[in-house]
Every structure is written in structure tokens, then in C-alpha cells.
CSV table of C-alpha atoms in Angstrom, one decimal:
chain,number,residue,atom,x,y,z
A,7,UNK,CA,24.9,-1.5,-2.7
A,8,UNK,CA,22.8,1.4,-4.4
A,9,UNK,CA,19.5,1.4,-2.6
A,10,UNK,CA,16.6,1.1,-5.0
A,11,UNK,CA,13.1,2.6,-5.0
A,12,UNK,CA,10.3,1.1,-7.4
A,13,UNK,CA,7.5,3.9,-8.4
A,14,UNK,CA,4.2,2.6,-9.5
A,15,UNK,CA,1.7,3.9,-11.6
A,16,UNK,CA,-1.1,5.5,-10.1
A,17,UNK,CA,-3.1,6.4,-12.9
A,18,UNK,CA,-6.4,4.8,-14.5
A,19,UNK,CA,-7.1,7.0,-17.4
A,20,UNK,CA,-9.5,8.1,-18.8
A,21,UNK,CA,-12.2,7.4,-16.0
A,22,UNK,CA,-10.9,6.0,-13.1
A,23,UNK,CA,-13.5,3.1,-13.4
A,24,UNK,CA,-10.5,0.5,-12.3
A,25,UNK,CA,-9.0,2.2,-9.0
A,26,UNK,CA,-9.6,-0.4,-7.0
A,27,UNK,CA,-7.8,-3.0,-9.1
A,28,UNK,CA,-5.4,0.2,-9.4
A,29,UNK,CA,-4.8,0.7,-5.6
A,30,UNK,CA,-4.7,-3.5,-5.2
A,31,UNK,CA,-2.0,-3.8,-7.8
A,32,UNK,CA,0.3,-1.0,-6.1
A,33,UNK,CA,0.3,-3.1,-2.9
A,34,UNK,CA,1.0,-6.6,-4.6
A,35,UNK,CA,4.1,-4.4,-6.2
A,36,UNK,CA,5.1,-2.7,-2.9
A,37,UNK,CA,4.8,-6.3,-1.7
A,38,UNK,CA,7.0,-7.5,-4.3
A,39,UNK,CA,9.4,-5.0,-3.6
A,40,UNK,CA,10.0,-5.8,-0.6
A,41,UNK,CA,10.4,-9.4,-0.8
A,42,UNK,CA,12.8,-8.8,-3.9
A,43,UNK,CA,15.0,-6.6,-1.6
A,44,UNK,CA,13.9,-3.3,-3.2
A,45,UNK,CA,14.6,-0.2,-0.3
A,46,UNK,CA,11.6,1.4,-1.0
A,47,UNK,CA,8.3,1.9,-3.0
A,48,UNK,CA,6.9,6.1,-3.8
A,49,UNK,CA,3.8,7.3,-4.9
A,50,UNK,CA,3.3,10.3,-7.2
A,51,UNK,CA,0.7,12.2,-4.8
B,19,UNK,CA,0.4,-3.9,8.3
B,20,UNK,CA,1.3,-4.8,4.4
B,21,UNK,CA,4.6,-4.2,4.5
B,22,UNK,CA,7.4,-4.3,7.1
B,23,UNK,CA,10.9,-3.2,5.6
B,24,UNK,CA,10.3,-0.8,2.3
B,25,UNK,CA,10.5,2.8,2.8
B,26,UNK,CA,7.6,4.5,2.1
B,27,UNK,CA,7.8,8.2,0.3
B,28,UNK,CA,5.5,10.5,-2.0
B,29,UNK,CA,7.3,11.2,-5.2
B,30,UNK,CA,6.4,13.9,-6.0
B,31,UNK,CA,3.7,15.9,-4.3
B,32,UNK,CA,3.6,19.2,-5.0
B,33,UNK,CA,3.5,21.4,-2.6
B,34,UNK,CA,2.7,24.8,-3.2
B,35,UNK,CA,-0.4,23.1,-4.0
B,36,UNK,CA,-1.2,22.0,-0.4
B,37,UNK,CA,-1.7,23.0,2.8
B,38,UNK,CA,1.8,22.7,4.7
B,39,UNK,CA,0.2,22.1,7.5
B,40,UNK,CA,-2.1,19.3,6.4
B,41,UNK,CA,0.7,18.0,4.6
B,42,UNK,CA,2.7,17.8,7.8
B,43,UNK,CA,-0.4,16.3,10.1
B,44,UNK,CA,-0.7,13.7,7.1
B,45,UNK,CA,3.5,12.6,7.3
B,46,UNK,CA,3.6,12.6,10.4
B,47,UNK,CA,1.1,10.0,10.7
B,48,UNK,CA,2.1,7.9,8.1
B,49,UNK,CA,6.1,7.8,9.7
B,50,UNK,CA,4.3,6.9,13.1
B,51,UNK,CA,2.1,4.3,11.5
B,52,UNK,CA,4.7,2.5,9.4
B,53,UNK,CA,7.3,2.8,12.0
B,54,UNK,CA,9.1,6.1,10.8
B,55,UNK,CA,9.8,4.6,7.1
B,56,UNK,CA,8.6,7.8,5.3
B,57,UNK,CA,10.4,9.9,2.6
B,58,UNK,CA,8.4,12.9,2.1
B,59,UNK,CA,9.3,14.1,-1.4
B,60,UNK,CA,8.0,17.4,-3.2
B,61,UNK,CA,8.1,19.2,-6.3
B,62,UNK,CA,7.3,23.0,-6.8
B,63,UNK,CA,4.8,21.8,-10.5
B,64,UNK,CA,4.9,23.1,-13.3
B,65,UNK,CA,2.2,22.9,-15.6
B,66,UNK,CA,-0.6,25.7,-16.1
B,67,UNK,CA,-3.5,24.1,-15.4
B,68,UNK,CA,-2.5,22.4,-12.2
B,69,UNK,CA,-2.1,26.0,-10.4
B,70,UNK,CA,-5.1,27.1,-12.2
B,71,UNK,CA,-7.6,24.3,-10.8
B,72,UNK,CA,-6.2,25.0,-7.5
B,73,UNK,CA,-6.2,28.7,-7.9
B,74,UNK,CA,-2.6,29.2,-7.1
B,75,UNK,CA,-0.6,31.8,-9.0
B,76,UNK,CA,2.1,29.3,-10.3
B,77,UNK,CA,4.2,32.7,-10.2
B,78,UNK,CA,4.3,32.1,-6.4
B,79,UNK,CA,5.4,28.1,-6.7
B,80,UNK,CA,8.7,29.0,-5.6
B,81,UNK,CA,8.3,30.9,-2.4
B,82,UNK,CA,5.3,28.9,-1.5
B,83,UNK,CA,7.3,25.4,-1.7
B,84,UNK,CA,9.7,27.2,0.8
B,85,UNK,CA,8.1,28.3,3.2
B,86,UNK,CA,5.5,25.3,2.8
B,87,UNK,CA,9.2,23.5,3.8
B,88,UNK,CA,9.6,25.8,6.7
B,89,UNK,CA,6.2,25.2,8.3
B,90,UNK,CA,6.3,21.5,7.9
B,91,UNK,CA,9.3,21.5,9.8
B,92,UNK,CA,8.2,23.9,12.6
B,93,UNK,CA,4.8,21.2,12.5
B,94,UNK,CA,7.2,18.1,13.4
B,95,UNK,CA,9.4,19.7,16.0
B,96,UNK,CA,6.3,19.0,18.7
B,97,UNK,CA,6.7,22.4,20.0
B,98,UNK,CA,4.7,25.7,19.8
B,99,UNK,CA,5.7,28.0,16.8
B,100,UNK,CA,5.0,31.4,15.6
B,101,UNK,CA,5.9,31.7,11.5
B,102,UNK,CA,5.2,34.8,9.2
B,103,UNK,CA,5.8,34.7,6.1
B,104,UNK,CA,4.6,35.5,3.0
B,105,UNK,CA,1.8,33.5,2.4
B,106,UNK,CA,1.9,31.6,5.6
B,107,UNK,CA,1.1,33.1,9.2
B,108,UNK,CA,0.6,31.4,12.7
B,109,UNK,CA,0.7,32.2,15.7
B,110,UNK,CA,1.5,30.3,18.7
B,111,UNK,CA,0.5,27.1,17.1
B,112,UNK,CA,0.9,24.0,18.2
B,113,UNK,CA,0.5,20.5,15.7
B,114,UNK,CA,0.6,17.2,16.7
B,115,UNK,CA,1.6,14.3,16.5
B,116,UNK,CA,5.2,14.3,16.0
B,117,UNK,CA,6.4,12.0,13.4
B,118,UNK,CA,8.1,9.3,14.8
B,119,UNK,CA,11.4,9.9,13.0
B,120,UNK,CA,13.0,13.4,14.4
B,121,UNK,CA,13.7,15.9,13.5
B,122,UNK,CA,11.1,14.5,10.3
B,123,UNK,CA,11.0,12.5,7.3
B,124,UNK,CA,13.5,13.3,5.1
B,125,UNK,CA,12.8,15.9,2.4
B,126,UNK,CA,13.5,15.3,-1.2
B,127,UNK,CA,13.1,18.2,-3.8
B,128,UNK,CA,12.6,17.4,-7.3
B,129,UNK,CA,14.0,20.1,-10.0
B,130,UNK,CA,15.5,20.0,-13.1
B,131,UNK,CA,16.2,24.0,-13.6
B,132,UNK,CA,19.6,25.7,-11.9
B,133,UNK,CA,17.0,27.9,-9.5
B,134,UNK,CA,15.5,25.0,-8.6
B,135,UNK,CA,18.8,23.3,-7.9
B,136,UNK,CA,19.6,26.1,-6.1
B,137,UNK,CA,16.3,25.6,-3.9
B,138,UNK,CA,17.1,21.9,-3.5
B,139,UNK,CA,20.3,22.0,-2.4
B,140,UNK,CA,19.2,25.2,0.3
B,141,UNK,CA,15.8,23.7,1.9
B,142,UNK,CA,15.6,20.1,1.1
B,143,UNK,CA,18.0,16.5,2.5
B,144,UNK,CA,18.3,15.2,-1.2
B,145,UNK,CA,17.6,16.5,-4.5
B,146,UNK,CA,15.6,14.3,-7.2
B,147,UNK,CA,17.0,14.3,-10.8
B,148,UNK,CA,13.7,13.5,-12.8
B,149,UNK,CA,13.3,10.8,-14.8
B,150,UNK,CA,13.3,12.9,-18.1
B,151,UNK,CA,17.1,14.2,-19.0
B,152,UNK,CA,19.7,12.7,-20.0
B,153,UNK,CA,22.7,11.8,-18.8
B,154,UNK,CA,24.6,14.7,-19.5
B,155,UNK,CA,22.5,16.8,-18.3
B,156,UNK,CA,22.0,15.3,-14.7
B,157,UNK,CA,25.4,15.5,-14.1
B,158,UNK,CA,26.0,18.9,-15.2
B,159,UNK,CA,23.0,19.2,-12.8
B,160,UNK,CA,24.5,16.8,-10.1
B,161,UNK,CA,27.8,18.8,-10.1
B,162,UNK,CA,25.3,22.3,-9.5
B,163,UNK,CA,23.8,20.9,-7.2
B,164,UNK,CA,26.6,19.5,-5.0
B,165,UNK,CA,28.5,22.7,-5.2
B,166,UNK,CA,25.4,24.5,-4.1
B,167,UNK,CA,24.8,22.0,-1.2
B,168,UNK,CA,28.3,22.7,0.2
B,169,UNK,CA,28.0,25.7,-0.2
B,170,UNK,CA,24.7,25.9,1.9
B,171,UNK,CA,26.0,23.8,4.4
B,172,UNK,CA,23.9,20.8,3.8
B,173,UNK,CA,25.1,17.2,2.9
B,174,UNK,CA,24.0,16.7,-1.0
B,175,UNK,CA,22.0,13.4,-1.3
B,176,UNK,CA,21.3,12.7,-4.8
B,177,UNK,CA,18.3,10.0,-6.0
B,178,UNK,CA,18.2,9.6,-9.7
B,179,UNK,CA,14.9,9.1,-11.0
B,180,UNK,CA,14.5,6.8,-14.7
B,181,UNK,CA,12.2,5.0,-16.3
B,182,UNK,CA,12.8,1.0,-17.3
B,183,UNK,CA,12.2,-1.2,-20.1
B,184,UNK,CA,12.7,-4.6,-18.8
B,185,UNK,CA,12.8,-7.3,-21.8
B,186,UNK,CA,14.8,-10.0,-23.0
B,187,UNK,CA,16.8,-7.8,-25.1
B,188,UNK,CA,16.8,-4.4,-26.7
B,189,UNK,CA,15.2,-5.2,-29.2
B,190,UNK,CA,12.6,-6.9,-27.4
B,191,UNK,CA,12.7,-3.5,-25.2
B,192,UNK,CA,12.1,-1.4,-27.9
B,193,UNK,CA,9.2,-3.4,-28.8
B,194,UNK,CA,7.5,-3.4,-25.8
B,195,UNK,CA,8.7,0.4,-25.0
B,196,UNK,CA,4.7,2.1,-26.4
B,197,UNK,CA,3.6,3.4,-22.7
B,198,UNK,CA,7.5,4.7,-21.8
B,199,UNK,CA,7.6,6.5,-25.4
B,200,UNK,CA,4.1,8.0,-25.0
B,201,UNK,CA,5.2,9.8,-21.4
B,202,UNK,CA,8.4,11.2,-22.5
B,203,UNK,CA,6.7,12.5,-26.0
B,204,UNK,CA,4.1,14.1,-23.4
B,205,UNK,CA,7.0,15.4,-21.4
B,206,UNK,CA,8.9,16.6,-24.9
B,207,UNK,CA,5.4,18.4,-25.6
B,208,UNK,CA,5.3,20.1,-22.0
B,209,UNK,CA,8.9,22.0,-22.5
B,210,UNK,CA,10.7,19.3,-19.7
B,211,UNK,CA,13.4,18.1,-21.9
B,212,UNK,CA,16.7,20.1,-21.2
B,213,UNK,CA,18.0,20.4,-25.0
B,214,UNK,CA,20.4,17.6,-25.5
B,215,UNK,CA,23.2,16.1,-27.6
B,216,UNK,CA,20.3,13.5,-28.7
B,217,UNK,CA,17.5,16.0,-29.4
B,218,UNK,CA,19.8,17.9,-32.0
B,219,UNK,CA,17.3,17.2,-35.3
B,220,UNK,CA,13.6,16.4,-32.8
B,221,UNK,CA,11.5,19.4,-32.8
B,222,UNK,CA,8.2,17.8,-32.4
B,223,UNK,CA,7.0,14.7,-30.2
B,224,UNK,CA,6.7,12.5,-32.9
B,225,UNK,CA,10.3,13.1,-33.9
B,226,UNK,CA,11.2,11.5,-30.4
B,227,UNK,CA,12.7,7.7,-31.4
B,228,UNK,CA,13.1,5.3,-28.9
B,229,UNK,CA,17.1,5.0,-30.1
B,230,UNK,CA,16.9,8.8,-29.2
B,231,UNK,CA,15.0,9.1,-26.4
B,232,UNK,CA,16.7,5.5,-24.7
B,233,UNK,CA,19.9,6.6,-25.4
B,234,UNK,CA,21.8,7.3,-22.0
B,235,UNK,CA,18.2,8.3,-20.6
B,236,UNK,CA,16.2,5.3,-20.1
B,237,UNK,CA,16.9,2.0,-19.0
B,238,UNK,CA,16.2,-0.2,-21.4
B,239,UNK,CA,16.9,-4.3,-21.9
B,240,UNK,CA,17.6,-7.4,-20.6
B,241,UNK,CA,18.8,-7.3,-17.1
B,242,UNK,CA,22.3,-7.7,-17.9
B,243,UNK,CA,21.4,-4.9,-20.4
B,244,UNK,CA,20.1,-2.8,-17.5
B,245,UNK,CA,22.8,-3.0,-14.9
B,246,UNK,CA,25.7,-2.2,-17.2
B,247,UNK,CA,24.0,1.2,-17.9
B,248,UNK,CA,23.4,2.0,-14.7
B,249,UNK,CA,26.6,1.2,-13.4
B,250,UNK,CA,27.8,3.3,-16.0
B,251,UNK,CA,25.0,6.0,-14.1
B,252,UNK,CA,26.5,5.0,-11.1
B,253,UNK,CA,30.1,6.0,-12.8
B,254,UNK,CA,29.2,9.2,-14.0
B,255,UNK,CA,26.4,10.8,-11.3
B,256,UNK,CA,27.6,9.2,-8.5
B,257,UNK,CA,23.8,8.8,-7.2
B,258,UNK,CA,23.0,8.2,-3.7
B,259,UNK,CA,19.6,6.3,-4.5
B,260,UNK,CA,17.7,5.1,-7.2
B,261,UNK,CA,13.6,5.5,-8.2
B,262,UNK,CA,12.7,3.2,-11.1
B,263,UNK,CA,9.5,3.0,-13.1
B,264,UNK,CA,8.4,0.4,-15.1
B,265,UNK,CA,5.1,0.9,-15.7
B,266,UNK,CA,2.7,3.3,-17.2
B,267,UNK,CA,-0.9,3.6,-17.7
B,268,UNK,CA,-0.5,2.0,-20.8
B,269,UNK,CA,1.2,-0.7,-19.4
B,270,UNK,CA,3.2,-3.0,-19.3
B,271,UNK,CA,0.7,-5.4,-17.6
B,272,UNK,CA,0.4,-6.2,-13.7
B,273,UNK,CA,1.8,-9.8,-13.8
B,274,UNK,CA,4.9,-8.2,-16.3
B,275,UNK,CA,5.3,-5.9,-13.9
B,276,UNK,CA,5.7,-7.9,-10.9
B,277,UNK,CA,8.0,-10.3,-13.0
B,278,UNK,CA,10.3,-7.0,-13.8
B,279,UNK,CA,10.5,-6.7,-10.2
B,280,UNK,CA,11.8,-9.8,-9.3
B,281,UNK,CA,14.0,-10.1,-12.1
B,282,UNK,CA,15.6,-6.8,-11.3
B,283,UNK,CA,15.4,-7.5,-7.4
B,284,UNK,CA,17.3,-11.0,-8.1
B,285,UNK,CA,19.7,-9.9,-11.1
B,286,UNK,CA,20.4,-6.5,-10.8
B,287,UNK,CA,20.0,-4.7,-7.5
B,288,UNK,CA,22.8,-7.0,-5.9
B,289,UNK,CA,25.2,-6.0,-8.0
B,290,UNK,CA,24.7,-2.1,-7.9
């Protein structure tokens, strides 16, 4: 089986006024990822 | 700990715009921390005003990025190193901690020029074909790239990159494809599409179509949709992992999002 990465988005343009809800969301995802046999999760840096 | 299984990776920092050896110190914690589940994957950049706000001459990207590569490794082998380079000197320098997996994190390089390919294949574990060309051009590129990883000596380890439409049906995808079109007509803008079959009569962003631009590029559709064109990927670039993206700042939402993951995780992963 092809391993498979998911790749969230990062971004909160134009202010960054929601990075919190940002940063929660990519961790609900990763979470999801996991549980949905997903190999890995990346993060533009 | 939030997770427990998932690899964990950056993709893509890039590095001639860090310090190597901060870049090391930071991996190396984060393998040790999640239990050596890092990927640590870079790019060399390429737009202007990135190198100009960090006052990097994006002239020296290239050599920069390897011998970045270089010190990062001589950082995780826990012993005491001398390096001289061109725009990197120590002496007798020791960094710890060592990152749990040895000798590192793998390295993944991100490139979608034949130098870069080149660099790829030379310095880095895997190469990263981005999320913007299209099919034929990643496996023109895939077939450069293993030649040149042979030729180097190194195993080639491709990960294709794409972006995803996940809908009920094309046309449904092509409905709900606003945020995915807006990134690739920034990318079209920014020179990063390779000139293509499907580009033949676009010469500005607006041009860009989603029946041009999805077209053996993205993946697009229900999930049936999905997995016959990436098994048709899998046919023709023989990839060795896979990064998908379904969102973009413009959305789709959270919840959707989440959704496309266990839809995908359930329907299509199994089968790849």
C-alpha cells in the first residue's frame, strides 16, 4: 500500500487574527489522519 | 502526546533561509520527542522577496541548501566536527542532542528544475515532485531523477506532491475547486508551471481553467474519481509516497476537511 501524507494549511491571511483556531484545526486533522490510517501529516515551515 | 503513529515532517522549509544548525538542534528534538517519527523536508525557495526579507542573496540558494545539508548532518552524528565551507565555518563543534533516529531524519528535497534534480538526487533520501506540474512532466522529471540517484549512489525515493478536490463528483469538484484554482493561478503567475501539453493557449492566470489545470495534475472528484487517477499516477511515476492537500486558506471548511480525510482514509488509501 502507497503510504500517504496529508498537508494542512497553515495560513490565516490577511491578518493572522485566527491562529489559534488555525493551529487547533491542524491537530484535529493530524488527529484524523491518524485514526483514518494516513502515514503521515507535514507542515509547510 | 497528540498523536502516536503519523509521521511527522516539515514540507517544505527552506533552508538556505535558516540557520543549519538551529534547524538541526530543532529536528533533533522533535524526532526525540515524537519518538524518531520526523521527516525533515527542504526546499532551496524561490521567490524574490523571501531572500530579500531575510537578506540572503537568492543567488547563493543553491550552495547554501548544500552545505546547510552537510552541517545538519555533521549536527546529528553526536560527535565533534570541524566544517569549512563557503558560507559555513566551525570548528571543533559539538551539538547535541542526537536525534533519536540515526544517522537523522530522513531528508527530502523539493525541486522541480533538472539542477535541482540533480541536487536532489546528490544530497537528499527522497526527492519531492511539487504539487504544481503535470503528469508528464513529473515523470520526465522522475526518470532524471532516478538516473541521477543511481548514478550518485543513493537509493531514489520519490514522494509525489498534489493537491485534492474531494466531492461527490467532478462536477461537484469543479464547483467547489475556488481555493485550489486561486493557488495554482498564483503559482502560474510566479513562473512554477513547467510549460505543458495543457498550457498550449494559457498565457495569463486567468486563462488557467479548472479542465486545464485538473487535467492529469490535480486530483479531483468523488473518491472512486480520485483513486482511479492516482493509480493511474502510481502506473506512470511509480511514487514511493504520497503528500495530499485538500485545503487552502480559502477553504474548503474545517469540518469538510476532516470529512475528506476519512473518506479518503476509508475509500481510497486501502486500495493504493
Amino acid at each position: 500500500m502507497l503510504p500517504v501524507g496529508y498537508l494542512p494549511c497553515t495560513q490565516d491571511p490577511p491578518s493572522g487574527a485566527n491562529m489559534t483556531r488555525v493551529i487547533d484545526e491542524i491537530m484535529a486533522e493530524a488527529q484524523a489522519a491518524e485514526t483514518y490510517g494516513w502515514d503521515g501529516c507535514f507542515i509547510w515551515a | 502526546m497528540k498523536t502516536q503513529r503519523i509521521k511527522i515532517g516539515t514540507c517544505v522549509l527552506l533552508l538556505p533561509l535558516h540557520h543549519p544548525v538551529h534547524v538541526a538542534e530543532d529536528c533533533a528534538v522533535i524526532d526525540l520527542a515524537t519518538k524518531g517519527r520526523l521527516i525533515l523536508s527542504v526546499g532551496v525557495g524561490y521567490q524574490p522577496h523571501d531572500f530579500a526579507a531575510f537578506e540572503v542573496p537568492s543567488t547563493e540558494r543553491a550552495t547554501r541548501t548544500e552545505e546547510a545539508l552537510e552541517v545538519i548532518r555533521h549536527c546529528w552524528s553526536g560527535e565533534r566536527f570541524s566544517y569549512s565551507g563557503k558560507h559555513f565555518h566551525y570548528q571543533d563543534t559539538l551539538i547535541t542532542p542526537r536525534p533519536l533516529q540515526q544517522p537523522g531524519p530522513p531528508v527530502w528535497m523539493a525541486s522541480w528544475t533538472p539542477p535541482g534534480l540533480r541536487r536532489a538526487a546528490k544530497t537528499a533520501d527522497g526527492w519531492i515532485a511539487d504539487p504544481v506540474q503535470s503528469l508528464p512532466v513529473i515523470k520526465e522529471y522522475a526518470t532524471r531523477y532516478r538516473t541521477a540517484a543511481q548514478k550518485a549512489g543513493r537509493k531514489p525515493y520519490i514522494c509525489l506532491m498534489r493537491d485534492a478536490v474531494l466531492a461527490g463528483s467532478l462536477t461537484e469538484a469543479e464547483t467547489e475547486s475556488g481555493p485550489t484554482m486561486y493557488t495554482h493561478r498564483f503559482y502560474f503567475q510566479y513562473g512554477a508551471y513547467v510549460p505543458d501539453e495543457y498550457l498550449k493557449d494559457v498565457k495569463r492566470p486567468e486563462d488557467l481553467t479548472f479542465a486545464k489545470t485538473a487535467k492529469d495534475r490535480l486530483i479531483v472528484g468523488s473518491p472512486d474519481d480520485c483513486l482511479q487517477q492516482l493509480k493511474h499516477w502510481q502506473a506512470e511515476v511509480q511514487p514511493d509516497y504520497l503528500i495530499l492537500r485538500f485545503r487552502q486558506p480559502g477553504g474548503p471548511s474545517h469540518q469538510q476537511t476532516l470529512e475528506a480525510i476519512r473518506l479518503f482514509g476509508e475509500k481510497v488509501i486501502p486500495k493504493l
